[in-house]
Amino acid sequence: MENKMKKIGILGSGLVAQTLGAGFIKHGYEVMLGTRDKSKLTDWQAGDGNGAQIGSFTEAATFGEIIVLAAKGTAAKTVLELAGAENIKGKTVIDAVNPIADVAPENGVLTYFTTINESLMEQFQTAYPQTIFVKAFNSVGSAFMVNPTFESKPTMFICGNNEEAKKEVSEILDIFGWETADFGMVESARAIEPLCMLWCIPGIAKNEWTHAFKLLKL
Ligand SMILES: NC(=O)c1ccc[n+]([C@@H]2O[C@H](COP(=O)([O-])OP(=O)(O)OC[C@H]3O[C@@H](n4cnc5c(N)ncnc54)[C@H](OP(=O)(O)O)[C@@H]3O)[C@@H](O)[C@H]2O)c1
């Protein structure tokens, strides 16, 4: 498959970056993770991340033919700036970011720093019009992002303005054991980003973290 030939640049060093990085390596992709501090990935690179390269945010953005944005919500704009507009121009950015504010949850419900009528991905898409953002991987815990073993295939809700890019992302999701629900253009991130809030409620309130969403259709 054509995607398999594409290099993956992951902007992030946390659980999502490490999990997706290891998943892409497992499925035969070349991977570079980007971080401000390469030393924090030394252990990962010696274990699950064996075969991955580690670089700066700029280096990972330059390396990747497909980019994964896996930064803390409040820092994601800074990370894109550090990656460099020229280095993500014309590329698909798989956006796993959730706009979680730095405040404690209320009765299990996370607080977002965005509003219901403007998602974070819309802000990214406006700031980088020549980059193709596709929301994905934001609505499930990192433990289930790569080939999860639920009773049936879970659904990943995605959105973005470019049909070809969404097809490319759905092919990756297929390899990663997910069915894809393409829920429209960039504005749909207003609904998809809060799926993380919903997903986290049983976790924060009852320490239940082992679920994923499934879309049922007639
Ligand atoms: N954890 C999950 O299960 C999960 C599931 C779905 C979606 N998400 C979303 O995915 C994203 C990544 O989550 P995560 O849990 O893997 O890690 P995270 O702790 O939310 O983010 C870690 C990344 O953010 C960067 N960062 C933090 N503060 C920064 C700053 N001031 N300036 C520049 N970069 C900064 C770090 O850079 P350095 O590498 O330089 O330290 C690191 O790469 C988040 O938006 C999260 O909401 C998480």
Coordinates of C-alpha atoms in Angstrom, one line a residue, residues 32-179:
M32 CA 10.8 10.0 13.6
L33 CA 9.6 11.5 16.9
G34 CA 10.1 15.2 17.6
T35 CA 10.7 16.7 21.0
R36 CA 12.5 19.5 22.7
D37 CA 14.5 17.0 24.8
K38 CA 15.6 13.9 23.0
S39 CA 17.0 12.3 26.2
K40 CA 13.4 11.6 27.5
L41 CA 13.0 9.1 24.6
T42 CA 16.2 7.1 25.2
D43 CA 14.4 4.2 27.1
W44 CA 11.5 4.1 24.6
Q45 CA 13.9 4.0 21.7
A46 CA 15.7 1.1 23.3
G47 CA 12.4 -0.8 23.8
D48 CA 9.1 -0.4 22.0
G49 CA 10.5 2.4 19.8
N50 CA 13.4 0.3 18.5
G51 CA 14.0 1.4 14.9
A52 CA 12.5 4.9 15.4
Q53 CA 14.6 8.1 14.9
I54 CA 14.4 10.9 17.4
G55 CA 14.9 14.6 16.5
S56 CA 13.7 18.1 17.2
F57 CA 10.2 19.2 16.3
T58 CA 11.7 20.8 13.1
E59 CA 13.6 17.6 12.2
A60 CA 10.5 15.4 12.7
A61 CA 8.3 17.7 10.6
T62 CA 10.9 17.8 7.8
F63 CA 11.3 14.0 8.0
G64 CA 7.6 13.2 7.9
E65 CA 5.7 12.9 4.6
I66 CA 2.7 12.4 6.9
I67 CA 2.8 14.3 10.3
V68 CA 1.2 13.3 13.6
L69 CA 0.5 16.1 16.0
A70 CA 0.7 14.6 19.5
A71 CA 1.4 17.6 21.7
K72 CA -0.2 18.8 24.9
G73 CA -3.2 20.9 23.9
T74 CA -2.0 24.1 25.5
A75 CA 1.4 23.8 23.8
A76 CA 0.3 22.5 20.4
K77 CA 0.5 25.9 18.7
T78 CA 4.0 26.4 20.0
V79 CA 4.9 22.9 18.8
L80 CA 3.6 23.7 15.3
E81 CA 5.6 27.0 15.3
L82 CA 8.7 25.0 16.3
A83 CA 8.0 22.5 13.6
G84 CA 8.0 25.3 11.1
A85 CA 5.2 26.3 8.6
E86 CA 7.5 25.4 5.6
N87 CA 8.1 21.9 6.9
I88 CA 4.4 21.0 7.3
K89 CA 3.3 22.8 4.1
G90 CA 1.3 20.6 1.7
K91 CA 1.4 17.7 4.2
T92 CA -1.3 15.8 6.0
V93 CA -1.2 16.4 9.8
I94 CA -3.1 13.7 11.8
D95 CA -4.3 15.8 14.7
A96 CA -4.7 13.8 17.9
V97 CA -4.7 16.9 20.2
N98 CA -7.4 17.7 22.7
P99 CA -7.8 21.3 24.0
I100 CA -7.7 20.4 27.7
A101 CA -7.2 23.3 30.0
D102 CA -4.8 23.2 32.9
V103 CA -7.6 23.0 35.5
A104 CA -9.0 20.1 37.5
P105 CA -12.0 18.2 36.1
E106 CA -15.4 18.9 37.5
N107 CA -17.2 15.7 38.5
G108 CA -15.1 13.8 35.9
V109 CA -15.6 16.3 33.2
L110 CA -12.5 17.9 31.6
T111 CA -12.5 21.7 31.0
Y112 CA -11.6 22.8 27.4
F113 CA -9.9 26.1 26.6
T114 CA -11.8 26.3 23.3
T115 CA -15.5 27.2 22.7
I116 CA -18.3 24.9 21.4
N117 CA -18.3 27.0 18.1
E118 CA -14.6 26.9 17.4
S119 CA -12.4 23.9 17.8
L120 CA -8.7 23.8 18.2
M121 CA -8.3 22.1 14.8
E122 CA -10.1 25.0 13.1
Q123 CA -7.5 27.3 14.7
F124 CA -4.7 25.2 13.3
Q125 CA -6.3 25.0 9.8
T126 CA -6.7 28.8 9.7
A127 CA -3.2 29.4 10.9
Y128 CA -1.7 26.9 8.4
P129 CA -4.0 27.0 5.3
Q130 CA -1.5 25.1 3.2
T131 CA -1.4 22.2 5.6
I132 CA -4.1 19.5 5.6
F133 CA -5.3 18.7 9.1
V134 CA -7.3 15.5 9.8
K135 CA -8.6 15.0 13.3
A136 CA -8.1 11.4 14.4
F137 CA -7.0 9.3 17.4
N138 CA -8.2 12.0 19.9
S139 CA -11.2 10.0 21.2
V140 CA -9.6 7.0 22.8
G141 CA -6.9 6.3 25.3
S142 CA -3.4 5.6 24.0
A143 CA -3.6 2.0 25.2
F144 CA -6.2 1.2 22.5
M145 CA -4.8 3.3 19.6
V146 CA -3.0 0.4 17.8
N147 CA -4.8 -2.8 17.0
P148 CA -7.1 -2.9 20.1
T149 CA -8.8 -6.2 21.0
F150 CA -12.4 -5.2 21.8
E151 CA -15.2 -7.7 20.9
S152 CA -15.9 -5.7 17.7
K153 CA -14.0 -3.1 15.7
P154 CA -14.2 0.3 17.4
T155 CA -15.0 3.5 15.4
M156 CA -12.6 6.4 15.0
F157 CA -14.4 9.6 14.2
I158 CA -12.3 11.8 11.8
C159 CA -12.9 15.1 10.0
G160 CA -11.0 17.5 7.8
N161 CA -11.3 19.5 4.6
N162 CA -9.4 17.2 2.2
E163 CA -11.0 14.0 0.9
E164 CA -7.7 12.4 -0.3
A165 CA -6.1 13.1 3.1
K166 CA -9.0 11.6 5.0
K167 CA -8.8 8.5 2.7
E168 CA -5.1 8.2 3.5
V169 CA -5.8 8.5 7.2
S170 CA -8.6 5.9 7.0
E171 CA -6.2 3.5 5.4
I172 CA -3.9 3.9 8.3
L173 CA -6.8 3.4 10.7
D174 CA -7.7 0.2 8.9
I175 CA -4.1 -1.1 9.4
F176 CA -4.4 0.0 13.1
G177 CA -7.6 -2.1 13.5
W178 CA -10.2 0.7 13.4
E179 CA -13.2 1.4 11.3

